[in-house]
């Protein structure tokens, strides 16, 4: 890129109708996939890079496409994909029994208004945290590199080949994982390899469960070896100690699988919740000092820079006008006020209507801006995917519940449940702000590196938020009807989606307001979290790369073993693939293709999961695609397990060869 481009003087094809349309189509797919996968595994995946690769492949058909237009496409897709993290809070309203489903306009209103406020709040932070900052923005820089390699109008033959290889990797992962998920739905392949058993004189029960899931294996590849090993440690704590311990104490009769699952659901999950809470808050606490010092120094340098340069700004520094930012923010607050008022009446808190509406608006405005600054800085420091959003959700819901307790006398029964619901509702709006702020500055960093115009990206971010907000409610409704959420009465625990963060956050809101949670189990989990923090810090000081992130250990305790164990397998597979790639002709390119393959695996299986959920709901059958009965179970186990291993081995081998051919 030449100096003339860097000066921002040359207008480029950038914010186009076709770019927005392509971005919207990718958004529809990735948002649905992220909602399903986030509820299943407690993790969401970054959509920027796969969206950029798909965009580059499509836009190559047009002669006047540019790297900036590609950037707009990935911006739309990534903002909506990030908004799907609202699932860390919103299902709590169903889990506590306040909602039976997800009313479209209310859910859309929460996601859209909170998301757009997140965009508006990050606009005044852009110069401080992006232009005048030395924050690394790992994912934003990586996405910019992908865009440059595949690059729009400046693309060379080599970059075309690289872009084509990337698209092939995404497509292969998507198609293969989707086909495998369909065959599992027919029951010709088993979906799990599981065994539960009892041992000892007191009949302690435990077991293991590997889900034959391409998506879970792929997320293990993406999170890396040490996160995978940390989750394995969590699984060992849960199923090697806690489940046998509590089943032995209870000495309950019944099938080993039922007894073990009951102990995990009623006891062990809350130990994991305590570990997650302590680990997330510790991660946030570690970032307080760099957040404050970074914001202070960046804003000071931004003021000095503006004072020196006068009114003239290059195109690459043109943000959305601040007056328009203020107007859009105020317009967003009007529906938020209406939603807060309507929710106050529905929860039986109408006597405090104005206090709750005005107090709720102040809470959203103040907490929203604070979490925008904090999340934006954290994303710049350690990346959006590693940013402890769950810690933000925990802090926000505790503050909301405590403020509500001060404003309204604590109540029990339906009125108490209404207070819990209101706390979750207010938290969900702030969390929508947090999720977008956690990603937007990453996108704006990508834009800075590819000579983009900030205000055009900011418009694209708003478009992405609106599309994501429209997709999320019906997908949540479908998944709730088809599968339900773990811990809800009347839900099949073998099919229920884990929704770990929503379960934890709703339990905390109930604990503060109604006092109906076993704080002893939470405290035990917290103590384990403290021990893990000490161990992780010791590893960090004595070794180069070995770490055991406490948050990942907590997830390993909290998530069902069917989720955790396959993520561990994926982490080992990804580590081995990367080690082999380092000995090849094109190590970095091959590793990137592995990442794109894994992203495709997640998308393919997750989309099929949503489609099958729709078929379940409309057919009224739990297994509408089944071709065989229960008597095929043993054969399905062997056939499915062998096919899973062989297909994965073939895919990774093919991607490794593909990486060498584009060297």
XYZ file of C-alpha atoms in Angstrom:
663
model
C 0.000 0.000 0.000
C 1.586 3.308 -1.025
C 1.946 6.529 0.934
C -0.815 8.198 -1.039
C -3.275 5.552 0.135
C -2.062 5.854 3.707
C -2.685 9.579 3.619
C -6.311 8.744 3.058
C -6.722 11.077 0.090
C -8.007 8.623 -2.514
C -11.681 7.610 -2.500
C -12.190 3.886 -2.996
C -15.113 1.539 -3.679
C -16.082 0.758 -0.109
C -19.622 1.001 1.304
C -21.623 -0.623 -1.511
C -25.050 -2.246 -1.725
C -23.506 -5.514 -2.929
C -21.022 -5.488 -0.038
C -23.841 -4.966 2.472
C -25.949 -7.699 0.848
C -23.059 -10.204 0.910
C -22.348 -9.218 4.518
C -26.012 -9.693 5.478
C -26.184 -13.169 3.884
C -23.001 -14.278 5.691
C -24.386 -12.714 8.879
C -27.590 -14.765 8.717
C -25.568 -17.983 8.601
C -22.855 -17.100 11.112
C -25.226 -15.591 13.685
C -27.485 -18.658 13.706
C -24.387 -20.882 13.973
C -22.914 -18.818 16.810
C -26.176 -18.822 18.802
C -26.461 -22.620 18.584
C -22.803 -23.258 19.304
C -22.607 -20.718 22.135
C -25.562 -22.358 23.891
C -24.124 -25.840 23.327
C -20.486 -25.248 24.260
C -20.434 -21.977 26.229
C -18.101 -20.497 23.595
C -18.624 -18.401 20.482
C -16.252 -18.310 17.504
C -14.751 -15.278 15.754
C -16.470 -14.695 12.402
C -14.238 -11.966 10.930
C -11.641 -14.136 9.175
C -13.995 -16.742 7.640
C -16.303 -13.881 6.551
C -13.349 -12.083 4.958
C -12.280 -15.223 3.065
C -15.814 -15.880 1.759
C -16.199 -12.205 0.819
C -12.927 -12.162 -1.117
C -13.891 -15.248 -3.085
C -17.298 -13.779 -4.034
C -16.099 -10.252 -4.823
C -13.380 -11.541 -7.150
C -16.174 -12.022 -9.702
C -16.486 -8.202 -9.856
C -13.731 -6.227 -11.578
C -13.912 -3.111 -9.395
C -13.932 -4.812 -5.971
C -11.459 -3.487 -3.401
C -9.885 -4.528 -0.133
C -12.003 -1.834 1.562
C -15.225 -3.369 0.226
C -14.108 -6.776 1.511
C -13.515 -5.097 4.860
C -17.103 -3.795 4.925
C -18.407 -7.340 4.373
C -16.415 -8.809 7.267
C -17.403 -5.821 9.439
C -21.125 -6.513 8.939
C -20.677 -10.239 9.559
C -18.430 -9.891 12.593
C -20.664 -7.375 14.405
C -23.707 -9.643 14.142
C -21.663 -12.723 15.027
C -20.430 -10.935 18.140
C -23.936 -9.799 19.116
C -24.870 -13.472 19.432
C -22.959 -13.444 22.756
C -26.212 -11.987 24.184
C -27.023 -15.684 24.742
C -24.739 -15.457 27.802
C -27.561 -13.532 29.570
C -30.905 -13.604 27.742
C -31.789 -17.338 28.152
C -31.735 -16.696 31.905
C -35.236 -15.226 31.578
C -36.449 -18.607 30.291
C -34.363 -20.559 32.809
C -35.976 -18.800 35.793
C -39.407 -19.467 34.271
C -40.295 -15.830 33.554
C -40.491 -16.302 29.787
C -41.748 -19.434 28.016
C -39.991 -18.392 24.815
C -38.298 -15.338 23.324
C -40.841 -12.668 22.270
C -39.550 -11.315 18.970
C -39.955 -7.564 19.384
C -38.723 -7.452 22.979
C -35.675 -9.607 22.186
C -35.032 -7.638 18.979
C -35.336 -4.389 20.948
C -32.771 -5.498 23.547
C -30.274 -6.674 20.921
C -30.773 -3.766 18.488
C -30.801 -0.856 20.956
C -27.991 -2.248 23.105
C -25.930 -3.172 20.040
C -26.340 0.228 18.363
C -25.448 1.966 21.638
C -22.315 -0.214 21.666
C -21.424 1.089 18.186
C -22.088 4.712 19.205
C -20.063 4.423 22.418
C -17.032 3.044 20.587
C -16.941 5.920 18.067
C -15.463 8.526 20.481
C -13.106 5.810 21.781
C -11.698 4.953 18.326
C -8.976 7.599 18.173
C -7.965 7.017 21.779
C -7.858 3.228 21.605
C -7.018 2.567 17.932
C -5.358 5.485 16.133
C -3.304 6.807 19.065
C -2.754 3.511 20.833
C -0.113 0.796 20.696
C -2.553 -1.940 21.728
C -1.819 -5.089 19.675
C -5.422 -5.965 18.578
C -4.373 -9.541 17.645
C -7.567 -10.530 15.790
C -7.941 -7.167 14.030
C -4.353 -7.361 12.756
C -4.799 -11.004 11.686
C -7.968 -10.148 9.744
C -6.194 -7.235 8.035
C -3.380 -9.584 6.981
C -5.908 -12.008 5.496
C -7.561 -9.151 3.588
C -4.186 -7.953 2.272
C -3.183 -11.454 1.180
C -6.449 -11.937 -0.680
C -6.602 -8.380 -1.545
C -9.235 -6.784 -3.708
C -7.872 -4.519 -6.421
C -4.208 -5.121 -5.611
C -4.403 -8.927 -5.688
C -1.682 -10.844 -7.446
C -1.872 -14.396 -8.799
C -0.332 -15.810 -5.621
C -2.879 -14.067 -3.418
C -5.702 -15.316 -5.655
C -4.453 -18.850 -5.141
C -4.217 -18.289 -1.382
C -7.732 -16.840 -1.253
C -9.107 -19.764 -3.257
C -7.386 -22.233 -0.929
C -8.875 -20.454 2.089
C -12.376 -20.631 0.652
C -11.873 -24.321 -0.158
C -10.848 -24.989 3.456
C -13.916 -23.185 4.862
C -16.228 -24.921 2.364
C -14.767 -28.392 3.019
C -15.122 -28.024 6.792
C -18.691 -26.719 6.423
C -19.904 -29.423 4.033
C -18.251 -32.390 5.781
C -19.398 -31.388 9.296
C -22.928 -30.676 8.010
C -23.172 -34.065 6.252
C -21.856 -35.895 9.325
C -24.411 -34.093 11.542
C -27.218 -35.141 9.189
C -26.078 -38.796 9.270
C -25.940 -38.617 13.104
C -29.529 -37.299 13.028
C -30.551 -40.419 11.056
C -29.039 -42.480 13.938
C -26.967 -44.549 11.492
C -23.951 -42.931 13.226
C -23.999 -42.569 17.005
C -23.684 -39.021 18.306
C -21.784 -39.945 21.470
C -19.333 -42.489 22.817
C -20.311 -42.724 26.492
C -20.066 -45.057 29.453
C -21.169 -44.611 33.077
C -20.406 -46.986 35.941
C -20.489 -47.442 39.703
C -17.595 -48.403 41.966
C -16.738 -48.767 45.644
C -18.806 -50.004 48.572
C -20.981 -46.847 48.704
C -21.873 -47.069 45.013
C -20.133 -43.912 43.776
C -21.010 -43.180 40.129
C -19.158 -41.445 37.326
C -18.432 -41.865 33.607
C -17.280 -40.245 30.403
C -18.992 -38.963 27.274
C -17.307 -37.963 23.997
C -19.669 -36.193 21.592
C -18.795 -37.114 17.989
C -18.929 -33.457 17.021
C -16.844 -31.782 14.335
C -17.788 -28.395 15.805
C -16.498 -29.228 19.285
C -13.298 -30.712 17.865
C -12.865 -27.547 15.788
C -13.311 -25.226 18.760
C -10.601 -27.203 20.540
C -8.312 -26.524 17.576
C -9.111 -22.803 17.791
C -8.651 -22.354 21.564
C -5.267 -24.099 21.600
C -3.461 -26.770 23.592
C -3.244 -25.135 27.020
C -6.871 -24.042 27.128
C -7.786 -27.601 26.114
C -5.624 -29.080 28.865
C -7.138 -26.636 31.373
C -10.621 -27.855 30.384
C -9.389 -31.445 30.799
C -8.291 -30.592 34.351
C -11.780 -29.188 34.975
C -13.364 -32.391 33.663
C -11.090 -34.471 35.941
C -12.103 -32.339 38.962
C -15.794 -32.725 38.053
C -15.991 -36.367 37.004
C -12.909 -37.771 38.760
C -13.651 -36.260 42.170
C -16.851 -34.209 42.577
C -19.428 -36.491 40.899
C -18.137 -39.681 42.645
C -17.942 -37.772 45.958
C -21.524 -36.470 45.900
C -23.023 -39.694 44.528
C -21.268 -41.613 47.294
C -22.633 -39.236 49.959
C -26.177 -39.483 48.582
C -25.998 -43.279 48.062
C -28.903 -43.019 45.593
C -30.228 -46.127 43.856
C -30.681 -46.129 40.085
C -28.806 -46.356 36.809
C -25.214 -45.071 36.986
C -25.817 -42.544 34.174
C -28.922 -41.057 35.859
C -27.292 -40.822 39.293
C -24.072 -39.269 37.928
C -25.918 -36.738 35.760
C -28.185 -35.747 38.662
C -25.189 -35.099 40.934
C -23.438 -33.082 38.227
C -26.567 -30.999 37.534
C -27.574 -30.348 41.168
C -24.146 -29.982 42.783
C -21.099 -29.947 40.536
C -22.313 -27.262 38.095
C -22.449 -24.778 40.984
C -18.864 -25.577 41.960
C -17.928 -24.809 38.335
C -19.964 -21.590 38.520
C -17.962 -20.455 41.539
C -14.686 -21.199 39.738
C -15.834 -19.334 36.618
C -16.957 -16.334 38.695
C -13.685 -15.999 40.617
C -11.566 -16.553 37.498
C -13.525 -14.028 35.419
C -13.442 -11.344 38.109
C -9.700 -11.922 38.642
C -9.081 -11.545 34.908
C -11.007 -8.263 34.943
C -9.159 -7.067 38.048
C -5.789 -7.713 36.383
C -6.861 -5.458 33.523
C -8.047 -2.517 35.661
C -4.647 -0.832 35.868
C -3.731 -1.155 32.152
C -7.272 -0.090 31.162
C -7.123 3.114 33.247
C -3.540 4.027 32.327
C -4.077 3.125 28.669
C -7.260 5.196 28.349
C -5.703 8.160 30.153
C -2.516 8.251 28.056
C -4.301 7.541 24.775
C -6.864 10.318 25.294
C -4.117 12.743 26.299
C -2.136 11.989 23.130
C -5.322 12.235 21.052
C -6.024 15.741 22.415
C -2.450 16.809 21.721
C -2.609 15.424 18.192
C -5.875 17.195 17.394
C -4.574 20.464 18.795
C -1.571 20.235 16.475
C -3.330 19.239 13.289
C -6.218 21.728 13.286
C -9.550 21.056 11.649
C -8.229 19.173 8.603
C -8.486 15.404 8.882
C -7.687 12.795 6.214
C -10.445 10.500 4.952
C -9.146 7.639 7.091
C -9.932 9.705 10.223
C -13.532 10.650 9.321
C -15.818 9.255 12.014
C -19.591 9.508 12.053
C -20.358 13.162 13.094
C -20.543 13.444 16.875
C -23.915 15.231 16.677
C -25.369 12.273 14.796
C -23.789 9.896 17.323
C -25.554 11.769 20.130
C -28.883 11.818 18.266
C -28.778 8.068 17.514
C -27.872 7.356 21.155
C -30.856 9.368 22.417
C -33.166 7.688 19.877
C -31.971 4.272 21.169
C -32.772 5.283 24.758
C -36.457 5.938 23.933
C -37.348 2.298 23.132
C -35.128 1.173 26.043
C -37.202 3.419 28.358
C -40.427 1.937 26.958
C -39.101 -1.616 27.345
C -38.044 -0.926 30.956
C -41.464 0.572 31.749
C -43.357 -2.269 30.109
C -41.193 -4.838 31.890
C -41.722 -3.045 35.240
C -45.498 -3.368 34.840
C -45.242 -7.018 33.740
C -43.089 -7.910 36.763
C -45.544 -6.451 39.266
C -43.236 -3.532 40.102
C -45.582 -0.872 38.680
C -45.590 1.053 41.989
C -41.935 1.891 41.296
C -42.421 2.539 37.560
C -40.696 5.929 37.198
C -37.901 5.037 39.603
C -37.158 1.857 37.643
C -37.390 3.537 34.224
C -35.194 6.529 35.099
C -32.824 4.443 37.232
C -32.688 1.758 34.531
C -31.839 4.337 31.849
C -29.061 5.821 33.995
C -27.768 2.292 34.645
C -27.718 1.496 30.910
C -26.069 4.814 29.958
C -23.373 4.827 32.659
C -22.625 1.098 32.855
C -22.870 0.855 29.064
C -20.167 3.464 28.522
C -17.945 1.973 31.230
C -18.169 -1.553 29.806
C -17.572 -0.169 26.297
C -14.296 1.381 27.401
C -13.254 -1.660 29.431
C -14.265 -4.253 26.806
C -12.727 -2.230 23.976
C -9.440 -2.006 25.830
C -9.503 -5.689 26.824
C -10.170 -6.706 23.208
C -7.243 -4.576 22.066
C -5.002 -6.086 24.712
C -5.817 -9.798 24.500
C -8.280 -10.188 21.582
C -12.076 -10.352 21.420
C -12.230 -14.143 21.757
C -10.107 -14.125 24.935
C -11.831 -11.139 26.539
C -13.635 -12.256 29.734
C -17.139 -11.141 28.745
C -18.638 -13.528 31.286
C -16.828 -11.572 34.019
C -18.443 -8.373 32.752
C -21.853 -10.077 32.814
C -21.281 -11.324 36.375
C -20.314 -7.874 37.662
C -23.144 -6.113 35.831
C -25.866 -8.503 37.072
C -24.622 -8.323 40.681
C -24.602 -4.500 40.531
C -28.070 -4.500 38.906
C -29.468 -6.873 41.548
C -27.959 -4.873 44.445
C -29.279 -1.558 43.072
C -32.697 -3.135 42.605
C -32.609 -4.353 46.214
C -31.885 -0.785 47.352
C -34.633 0.692 45.175
C -37.302 -1.935 45.838
C -37.717 -3.925 49.042
C -36.741 -7.583 48.541
C -39.698 -9.834 47.836
C -40.347 -13.535 47.420
C -42.666 -15.592 45.247
C -43.794 -14.173 41.920
C -42.815 -10.619 42.927
C -39.311 -11.810 43.837
C -39.083 -13.648 40.524
C -40.155 -10.403 38.836
C -37.236 -8.561 40.474
C -34.836 -11.257 39.252
C -36.309 -10.945 35.762
C -35.932 -7.147 35.806
C -32.279 -7.448 36.899
C -31.614 -9.903 34.044
C -33.468 -7.657 31.594
C -31.417 -4.540 32.471
C -28.221 -6.616 32.426
C -29.034 -7.970 28.963
C -29.216 -4.438 27.497
C -25.841 -3.501 29.021
C -24.413 -6.845 27.905
C -25.501 -6.169 24.312
C -23.480 -2.919 24.553
C -20.518 -4.872 25.967
C -20.532 -7.563 23.270
C -20.442 -5.017 20.441
C -17.806 -2.829 22.093
C -15.730 -5.972 22.627
C -15.573 -6.467 18.862
C -16.062 -3.100 17.147
C -12.698 -1.586 17.953
C -11.115 -4.788 16.608
C -12.959 -4.169 13.313
C -11.929 -0.513 13.294
C -8.302 -1.585 13.801
C -8.624 -3.846 10.740
C -10.052 -0.848 8.862
C -7.147 1.376 9.886
C -4.680 -1.168 8.509
C -6.462 -1.498 5.134
C -7.033 2.235 4.514
C -10.781 2.154 5.297
C -13.054 5.118 6.051
C -14.198 4.878 9.706
C -17.696 6.346 9.268
C -18.473 3.845 6.504
C -17.398 1.001 8.757
C -19.526 2.415 11.561
C -22.576 2.405 9.268
C -21.777 -1.223 8.360
C -21.546 -2.081 12.064
C -25.060 -0.697 12.655
C -26.386 -2.710 9.692
C -24.778 -5.860 11.110
C -26.323 -5.233 14.530
C -29.822 -4.814 13.051
C -29.516 -8.006 11.001
C -28.164 -9.975 13.967
C -30.920 -8.601 16.225
C -33.534 -9.861 13.742
C -31.956 -13.341 13.461
C -31.303 -14.057 17.150
C -34.920 -14.202 18.534
C -36.351 -16.822 16.137
C -33.197 -18.974 16.414
C -33.369 -18.818 20.236
C -37.055 -19.723 20.107
C -36.413 -22.710 17.862
C -33.583 -24.037 20.018
C -35.585 -23.548 23.220
C -38.553 -25.492 21.815
C -36.427 -28.267 20.314
C -33.831 -28.787 23.067
C -34.407 -26.551 26.105
C -31.662 -25.417 28.497
C -29.792 -27.421 31.132
C -31.294 -27.350 34.614
C -34.828 -26.424 33.489
C -37.644 -28.634 34.818
C -39.119 -31.059 32.301
C -36.156 -30.831 29.898
C -34.313 -33.963 28.727
C -30.777 -33.467 30.156
C -29.213 -35.537 27.351
C -30.572 -33.117 24.724
C -30.603 -29.824 26.663
C -28.233 -27.033 25.612
C -25.784 -26.202 28.411
C -26.045 -22.359 28.211
C -23.472 -22.169 31.045
C -23.063 -18.393 31.325
C -26.829 -17.737 31.265
C -27.301 -20.375 33.977
C -24.602 -18.818 36.153
C -25.769 -15.216 35.700
C -29.437 -16.052 36.380
C -28.406 -18.081 39.458
C -26.437 -15.094 40.766
C -29.398 -12.739 40.229
C -31.627 -15.167 42.144
C -29.009 -15.615 44.843
C -28.716 -11.863 45.501
C -32.455 -11.108 45.400
C -34.086 -14.298 46.731
C -31.234 -15.943 48.615
C -32.107 -19.369 47.205
C -28.721 -20.614 46.047
C -26.278 -22.974 47.758
C -23.483 -20.517 48.425
C -21.422 -23.318 49.987
C -20.979 -24.959 46.578
C -20.273 -21.588 44.940
C -17.731 -20.878 47.698
C -16.022 -24.248 47.185
C -15.762 -23.468 43.457
C -14.369 -20.046 44.327
C -11.702 -21.638 46.544
C -10.743 -23.976 43.683
C -10.593 -20.872 41.453
C -8.187 -19.131 43.851
C -5.920 -22.213 43.926
C -5.982 -22.353 40.121
C -5.109 -18.647 39.858
C -2.069 -19.208 42.073
C -1.039 -22.258 40.013
C -1.494 -20.388 36.720
C 0.569 -17.414 37.926
C 3.344 -19.752 39.101
C 3.386 -21.461 35.699
C 3.503 -18.067 33.991
C 6.585 -17.064 35.989
C 8.457 -20.347 35.640
C 7.679 -21.493 32.080
C 7.525 -19.888 28.646
C 4.209 -21.149 27.324
C 2.638 -23.524 29.853
C -0.522 -22.012 31.401
C -3.738 -23.368 32.915
C -6.287 -20.543 32.467
C -8.623 -20.744 35.513
C -11.635 -19.653 33.432
C -11.112 -22.646 31.120
C -10.799 -25.010 34.114
C -14.075 -23.601 35.462
C -15.768 -24.252 32.119
C -14.405 -27.810 32.207
C -16.140 -28.325 35.571
C -19.370 -26.550 34.545
C -19.918 -27.960 31.052
C -21.136 -31.537 30.475
C -18.351 -34.004 29.721
C -19.799 -34.592 26.239
C -18.814 -31.017 25.413
C -15.562 -30.761 27.339
C -13.828 -33.985 26.308
C -14.174 -33.482 22.548
C -12.847 -29.906 22.889
C -9.792 -31.417 24.624
C -9.342 -33.860 21.720
C -9.599 -30.955 19.271
C -6.967 -28.959 21.164
C -4.528 -31.880 20.900
C -5.354 -32.433 17.208
C -4.837 -28.714 16.457
C -1.522 -28.665 18.340
C -0.293 -31.730 16.427
C -1.426 -30.213 13.093
C 0.437 -26.960 13.823
C 3.584 -28.848 14.856
C 3.515 -30.773 11.572
C 2.844 -27.554 9.637
C 5.959 -25.924 11.121
C 8.084 -28.582 9.425
C 6.474 -27.982 6.016
C 7.069 -25.538 3.156
C 4.429 -22.952 4.138
C 3.991 -23.129 7.928
C 1.989 -19.935 8.560
C -0.225 -20.394 5.514
C -0.931 -24.015 6.439
C -1.796 -23.068 10.033
C -4.188 -20.381 8.721
C -5.882 -22.967 6.490
C -6.288 -25.176 9.570
C -8.039 -22.284 11.356
C -10.341 -21.754 8.354
C -11.113 -25.486 8.165
C -12.041 -25.450 11.868
C -14.246 -22.358 11.374
C -16.068 -24.150 8.559
C -16.612 -27.241 10.744
C -18.309 -25.086 13.395
C -20.519 -23.307 10.871
C -21.628 -26.490 9.067
C -22.625 -28.493 12.149
C -24.190 -25.503 13.908
C -26.376 -24.587 10.924
C -27.562 -28.198 10.623
C -28.303 -28.100 14.362
C -30.590 -25.110 13.804
C -32.245 -26.752 10.773
C -32.863 -30.004 12.692
C -34.260 -27.965 15.598
C -36.775 -26.448 13.169
C -37.729 -29.924 11.884
C -38.146 -31.171 15.488
C -40.433 -28.246 16.348
C -42.607 -28.465 13.238
C -42.809 -32.295 13.170
C -43.432 -32.701 16.892
C -40.976 -35.650 16.986
C -37.730 -35.825 18.941
C -35.872 -37.729 16.194
C -37.701 -36.887 12.954
C -34.821 -37.986 10.675
C -34.195 -41.369 12.341
C -33.826 -44.263 9.882
C -32.996 -46.975 12.444
C -34.211 -47.870 15.927
C -32.551 -48.333 19.315
C -31.495 -51.897 18.454
C -28.929 -50.430 16.006
C -27.139 -48.637 18.862
C -23.975 -50.756 19.144
C -23.402 -50.843 15.382
C -24.035 -47.083 15.149
C -21.432 -46.533 17.870
C -18.703 -48.424 16.026
C -19.614 -47.103 12.568
C -19.932 -43.502 13.784
C -16.747 -43.581 15.853
C -14.601 -45.072 13.079
C -16.091 -42.723 10.458
C -15.447 -39.703 12.717
C -11.763 -40.567 13.160
C -11.152 -41.420 9.488
C -12.948 -38.354 8.080
C -11.095 -35.975 10.411
C -7.749 -37.573 9.566
C -8.508 -37.242 5.833
C -9.610 -33.598 6.184
C -6.515 -32.496 8.093
C -4.229 -34.408 5.744
C -5.874 -32.727 2.750
C -5.544 -29.252 4.297
C -1.864 -29.870 5.051
C -1.269 -30.766 1.371
C -3.302 -27.742 0.270
C -1.104 -25.496 2.424
C 2.042 -26.828 0.768
C 0.660 -26.250 -2.758
C 0.104 -22.507 -2.160
C 3.537 -21.949 -0.612
